[in-house]
C-alpha positions as YAML, in Angstrom:
chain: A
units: angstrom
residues:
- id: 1
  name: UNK
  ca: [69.74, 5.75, 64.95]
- id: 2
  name: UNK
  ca: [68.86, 7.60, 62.18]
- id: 3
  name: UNK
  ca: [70.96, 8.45, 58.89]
- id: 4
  name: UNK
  ca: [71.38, 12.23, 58.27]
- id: 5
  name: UNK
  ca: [69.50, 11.76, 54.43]
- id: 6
  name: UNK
  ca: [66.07, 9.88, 56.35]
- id: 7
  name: UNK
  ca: [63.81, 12.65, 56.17]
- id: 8
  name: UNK
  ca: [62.31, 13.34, 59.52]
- id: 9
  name: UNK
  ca: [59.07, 14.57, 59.93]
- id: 10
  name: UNK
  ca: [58.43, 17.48, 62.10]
- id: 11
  name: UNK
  ca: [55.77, 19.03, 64.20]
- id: 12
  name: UNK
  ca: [53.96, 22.76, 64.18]
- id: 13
  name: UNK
  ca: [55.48, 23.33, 67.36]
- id: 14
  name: UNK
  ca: [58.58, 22.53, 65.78]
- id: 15
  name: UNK
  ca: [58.01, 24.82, 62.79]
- id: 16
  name: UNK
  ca: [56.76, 27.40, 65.69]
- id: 17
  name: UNK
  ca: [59.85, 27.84, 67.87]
- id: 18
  name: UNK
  ca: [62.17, 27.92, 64.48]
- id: 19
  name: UNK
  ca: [59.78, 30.83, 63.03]
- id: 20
  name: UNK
  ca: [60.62, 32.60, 66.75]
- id: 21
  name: UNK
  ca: [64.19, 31.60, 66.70]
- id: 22
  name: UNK
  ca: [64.61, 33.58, 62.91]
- id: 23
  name: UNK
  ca: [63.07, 36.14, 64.68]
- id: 24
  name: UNK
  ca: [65.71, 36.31, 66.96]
- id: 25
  name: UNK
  ca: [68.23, 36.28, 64.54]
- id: 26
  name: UNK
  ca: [66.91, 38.33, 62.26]
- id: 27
  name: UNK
  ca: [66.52, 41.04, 65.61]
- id: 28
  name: UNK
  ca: [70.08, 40.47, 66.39]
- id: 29
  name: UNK
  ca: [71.26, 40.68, 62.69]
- id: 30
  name: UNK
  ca: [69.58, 43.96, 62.59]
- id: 31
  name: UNK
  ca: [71.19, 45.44, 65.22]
- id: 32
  name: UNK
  ca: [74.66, 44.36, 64.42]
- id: 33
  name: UNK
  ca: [74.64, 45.37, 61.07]
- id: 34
  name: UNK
  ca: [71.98, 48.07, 60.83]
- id: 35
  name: UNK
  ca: [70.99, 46.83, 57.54]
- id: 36
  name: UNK
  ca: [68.29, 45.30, 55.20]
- id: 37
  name: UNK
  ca: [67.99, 41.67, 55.57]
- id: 38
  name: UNK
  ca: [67.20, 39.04, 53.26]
- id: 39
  name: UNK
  ca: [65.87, 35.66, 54.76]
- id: 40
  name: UNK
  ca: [66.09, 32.44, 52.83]
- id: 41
  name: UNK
  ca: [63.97, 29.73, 53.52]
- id: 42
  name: UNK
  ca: [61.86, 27.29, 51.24]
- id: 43
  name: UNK
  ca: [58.23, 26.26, 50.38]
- id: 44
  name: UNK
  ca: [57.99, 22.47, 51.58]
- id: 45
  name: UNK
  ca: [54.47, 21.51, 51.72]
- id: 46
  name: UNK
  ca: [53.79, 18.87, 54.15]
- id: 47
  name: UNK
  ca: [56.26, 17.49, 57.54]
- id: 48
  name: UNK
  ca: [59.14, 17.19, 56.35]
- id: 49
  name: UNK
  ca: [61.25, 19.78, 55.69]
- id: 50
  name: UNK
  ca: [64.87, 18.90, 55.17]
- id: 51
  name: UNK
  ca: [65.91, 15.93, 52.77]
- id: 52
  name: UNK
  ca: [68.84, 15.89, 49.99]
- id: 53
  name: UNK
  ca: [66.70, 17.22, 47.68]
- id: 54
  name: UNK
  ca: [65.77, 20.34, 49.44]
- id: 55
  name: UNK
  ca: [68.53, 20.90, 50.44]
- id: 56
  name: UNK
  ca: [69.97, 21.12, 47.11]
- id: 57
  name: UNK
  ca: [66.98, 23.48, 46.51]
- id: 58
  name: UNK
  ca: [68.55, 25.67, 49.34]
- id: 59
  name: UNK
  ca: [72.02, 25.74, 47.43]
- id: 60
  name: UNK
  ca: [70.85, 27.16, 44.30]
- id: 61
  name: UNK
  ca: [68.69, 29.78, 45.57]
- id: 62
  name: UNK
  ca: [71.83, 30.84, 48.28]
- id: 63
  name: UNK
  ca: [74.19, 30.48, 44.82]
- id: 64
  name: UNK
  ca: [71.54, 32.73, 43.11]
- id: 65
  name: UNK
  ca: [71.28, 35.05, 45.53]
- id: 66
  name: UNK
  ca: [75.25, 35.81, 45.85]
- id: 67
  name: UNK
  ca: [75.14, 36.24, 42.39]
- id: 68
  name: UNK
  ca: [72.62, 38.62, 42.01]
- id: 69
  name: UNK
  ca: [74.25, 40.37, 44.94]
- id: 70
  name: UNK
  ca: [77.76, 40.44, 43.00]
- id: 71
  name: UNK
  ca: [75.46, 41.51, 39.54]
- id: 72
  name: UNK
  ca: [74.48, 44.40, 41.27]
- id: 73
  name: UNK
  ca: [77.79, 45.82, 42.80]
- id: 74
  name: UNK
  ca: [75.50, 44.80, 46.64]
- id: 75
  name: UNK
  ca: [77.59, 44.74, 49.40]
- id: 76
  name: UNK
  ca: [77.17, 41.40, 51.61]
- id: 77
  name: UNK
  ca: [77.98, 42.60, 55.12]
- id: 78
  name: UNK
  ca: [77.13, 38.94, 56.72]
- id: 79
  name: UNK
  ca: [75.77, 35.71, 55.70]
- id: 80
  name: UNK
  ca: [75.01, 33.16, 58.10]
- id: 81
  name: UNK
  ca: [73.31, 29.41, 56.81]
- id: 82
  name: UNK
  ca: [72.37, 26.98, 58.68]
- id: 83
  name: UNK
  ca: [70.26, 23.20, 58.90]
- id: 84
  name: UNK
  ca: [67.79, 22.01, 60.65]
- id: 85
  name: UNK
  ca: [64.64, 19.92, 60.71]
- id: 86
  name: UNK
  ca: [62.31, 22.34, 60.52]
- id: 87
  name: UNK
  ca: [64.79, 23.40, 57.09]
- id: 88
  name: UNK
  ca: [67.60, 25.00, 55.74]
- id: 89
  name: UNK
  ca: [67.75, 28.69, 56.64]
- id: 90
  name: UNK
  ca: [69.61, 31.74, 55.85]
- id: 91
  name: UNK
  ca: [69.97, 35.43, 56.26]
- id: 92
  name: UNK
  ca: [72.56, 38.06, 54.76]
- id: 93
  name: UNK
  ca: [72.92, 41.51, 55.87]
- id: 94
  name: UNK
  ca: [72.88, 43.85, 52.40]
- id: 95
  name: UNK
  ca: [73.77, 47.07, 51.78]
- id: 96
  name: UNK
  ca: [71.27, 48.26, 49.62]
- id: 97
  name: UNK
  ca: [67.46, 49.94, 49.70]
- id: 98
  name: UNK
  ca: [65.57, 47.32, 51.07]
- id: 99
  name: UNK
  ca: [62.62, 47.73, 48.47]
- id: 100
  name: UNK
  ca: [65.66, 47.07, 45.80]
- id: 101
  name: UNK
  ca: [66.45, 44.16, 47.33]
- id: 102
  name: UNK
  ca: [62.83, 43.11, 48.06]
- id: 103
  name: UNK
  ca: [61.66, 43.72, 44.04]
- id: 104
  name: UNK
  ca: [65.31, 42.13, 43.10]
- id: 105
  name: UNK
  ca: [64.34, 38.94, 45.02]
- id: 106
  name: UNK
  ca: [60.74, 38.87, 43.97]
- id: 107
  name: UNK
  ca: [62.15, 38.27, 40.08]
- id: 108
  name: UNK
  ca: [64.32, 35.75, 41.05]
- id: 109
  name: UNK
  ca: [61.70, 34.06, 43.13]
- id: 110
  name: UNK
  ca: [59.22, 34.48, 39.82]
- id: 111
  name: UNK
  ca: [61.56, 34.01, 37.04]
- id: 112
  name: UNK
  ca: [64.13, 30.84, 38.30]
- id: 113
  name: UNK
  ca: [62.90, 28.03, 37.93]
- id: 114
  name: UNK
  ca: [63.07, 26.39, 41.35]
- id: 115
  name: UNK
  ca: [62.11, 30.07, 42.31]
- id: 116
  name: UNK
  ca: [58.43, 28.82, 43.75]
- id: 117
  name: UNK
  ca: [60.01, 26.90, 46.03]
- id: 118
  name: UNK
  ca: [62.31, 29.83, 47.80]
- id: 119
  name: UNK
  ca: [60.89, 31.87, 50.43]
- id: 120
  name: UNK
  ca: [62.78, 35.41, 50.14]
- id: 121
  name: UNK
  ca: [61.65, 37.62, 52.67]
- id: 122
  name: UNK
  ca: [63.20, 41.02, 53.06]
- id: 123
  name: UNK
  ca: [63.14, 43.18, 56.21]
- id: 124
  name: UNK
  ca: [63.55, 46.83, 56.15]
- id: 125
  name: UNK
  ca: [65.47, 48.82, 58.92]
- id: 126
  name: UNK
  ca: [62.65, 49.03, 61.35]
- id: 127
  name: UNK
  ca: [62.11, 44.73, 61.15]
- id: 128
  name: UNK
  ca: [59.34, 44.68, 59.29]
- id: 129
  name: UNK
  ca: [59.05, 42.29, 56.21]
- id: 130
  name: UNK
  ca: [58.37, 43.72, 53.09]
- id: 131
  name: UNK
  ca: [55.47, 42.27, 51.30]
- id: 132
  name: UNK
  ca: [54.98, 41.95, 47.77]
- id: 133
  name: UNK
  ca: [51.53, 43.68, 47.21]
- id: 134
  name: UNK
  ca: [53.15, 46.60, 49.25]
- id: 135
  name: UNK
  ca: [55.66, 47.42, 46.62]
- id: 136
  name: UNK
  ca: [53.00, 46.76, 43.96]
- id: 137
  name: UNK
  ca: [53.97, 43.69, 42.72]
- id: 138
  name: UNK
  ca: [51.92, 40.36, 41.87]
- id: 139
  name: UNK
  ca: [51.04, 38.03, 44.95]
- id: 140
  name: UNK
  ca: [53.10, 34.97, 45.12]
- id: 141
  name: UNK
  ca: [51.85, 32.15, 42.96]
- id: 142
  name: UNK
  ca: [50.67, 28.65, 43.99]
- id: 143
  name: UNK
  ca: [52.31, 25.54, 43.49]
- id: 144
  name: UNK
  ca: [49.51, 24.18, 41.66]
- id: 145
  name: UNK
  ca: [46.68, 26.30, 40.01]
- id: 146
  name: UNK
  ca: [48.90, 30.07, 39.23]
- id: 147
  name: UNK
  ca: [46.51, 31.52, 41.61]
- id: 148
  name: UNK
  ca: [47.51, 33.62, 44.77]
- id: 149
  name: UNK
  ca: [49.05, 31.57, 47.06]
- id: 150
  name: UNK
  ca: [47.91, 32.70, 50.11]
- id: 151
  name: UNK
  ca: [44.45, 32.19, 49.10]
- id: 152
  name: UNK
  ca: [44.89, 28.58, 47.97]
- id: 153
  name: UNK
  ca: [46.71, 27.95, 51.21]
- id: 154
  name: UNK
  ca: [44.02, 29.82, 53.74]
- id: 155
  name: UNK
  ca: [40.96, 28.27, 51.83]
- id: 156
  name: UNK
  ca: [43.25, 24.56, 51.66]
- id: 157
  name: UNK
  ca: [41.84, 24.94, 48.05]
- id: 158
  name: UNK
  ca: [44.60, 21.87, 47.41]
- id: 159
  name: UNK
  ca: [45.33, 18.49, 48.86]
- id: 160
  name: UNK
  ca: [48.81, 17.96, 50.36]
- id: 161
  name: UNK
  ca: [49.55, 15.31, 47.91]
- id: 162
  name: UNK
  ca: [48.67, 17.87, 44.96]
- id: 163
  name: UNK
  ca: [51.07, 20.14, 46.62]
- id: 164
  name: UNK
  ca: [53.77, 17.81, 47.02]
- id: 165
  name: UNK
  ca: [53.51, 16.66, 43.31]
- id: 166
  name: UNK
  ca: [54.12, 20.19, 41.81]
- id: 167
  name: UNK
  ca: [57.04, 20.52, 43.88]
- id: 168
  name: UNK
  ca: [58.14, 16.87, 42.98]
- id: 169
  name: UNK
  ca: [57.91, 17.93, 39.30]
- id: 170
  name: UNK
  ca: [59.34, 21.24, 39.86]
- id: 171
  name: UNK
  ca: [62.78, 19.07, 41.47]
- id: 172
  name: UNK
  ca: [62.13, 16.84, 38.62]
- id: 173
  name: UNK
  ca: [62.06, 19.02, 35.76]
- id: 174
  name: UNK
  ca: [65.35, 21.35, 36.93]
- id: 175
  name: UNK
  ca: [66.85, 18.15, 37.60]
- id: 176
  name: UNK
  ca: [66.52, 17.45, 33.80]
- id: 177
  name: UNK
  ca: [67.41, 20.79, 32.68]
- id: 178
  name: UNK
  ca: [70.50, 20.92, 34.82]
- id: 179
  name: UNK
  ca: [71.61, 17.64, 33.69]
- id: 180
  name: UNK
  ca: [70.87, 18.85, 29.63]
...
């Protein structure tokens, strides 16, 4: 039997049926609340997707997110978190313009530092997600080289282990600036 801190490995089917089953969620979270939705999940290159550390991650961008919520006078209509293999998730129901919330949670993606390793998505009223270019704002970086991520990640312009060493030294270096 396995401990709940081994990390476990999981496969792309996995990390298929968990993409439809936010789907679902998110559907169902749109209807009941009739609001803009932000999802939380994180950047973990490589299988496994849950472990201490990550989770951790998880907590302090969910923290941040409340926060900035609260900053801005945002009503929270729901919040629902939850674990998995495939990763922590969450989504929260806000009452505010979703391209508010979507430019809010672009800056705290690009300005925390842990903030590369969030995955804010926001969906508008009609369930579509809200990209970054689309509001005018600068493509997600990559882990390793500043570039656009997507195009590092559809050209594979970076090994796995590269990946998984900027996001070791990201962990790494807010570990050290928490503890200062």
């Amino acid at each position: 039997m396995r401990s709940t801190d081994t990390p476990v490995p999981v496969t792309l089917e996995q990390m298929l049926a968990a993409r439809e089953e936010r789907v679902r969620h998110q559907q169902a979270a749109l209807a009941a609340h009739g609001l803009p939705l932000l999802s939380l999940t994180l950047v973990a290159p490589g299988p496994v997707k849950d472990s201490a550390p990550l989770r951790a991650v998880f907590c302090v961008a969910l923290e941040r997110i409340e926060a900035l919520c609260r900053e801005h006078g945002w009503r929270v209509a729901a919040c629902q978190a939850w674990r998995q293999a495939t990763g922590c998730e969450a989504l929260l129901a806000v009452d505010v313009d979703a391209g508010q919330l979507k430019r809010a949670a672009v800056a705290l993606e690009d300005r925390h530092a842990l903030g590369r390793l969030w995955d804010l998505d926001v969906l508008g009223l009609d369930g579509r997600s809200l990209s970054r270019t689309g509001l005018g704002l600068a493509p997600r970086r990559c882990l390793v080289c500043d570039e656009a991520a997507h195009a590092c990640a559809r050209s594979r312009a970076h090994p796995l282990e590269q990946l998984q060493a900027a996001m070791a030294r990201l962990l790494e270096n807010h570990h050290h600036a928490a503890v200062c």
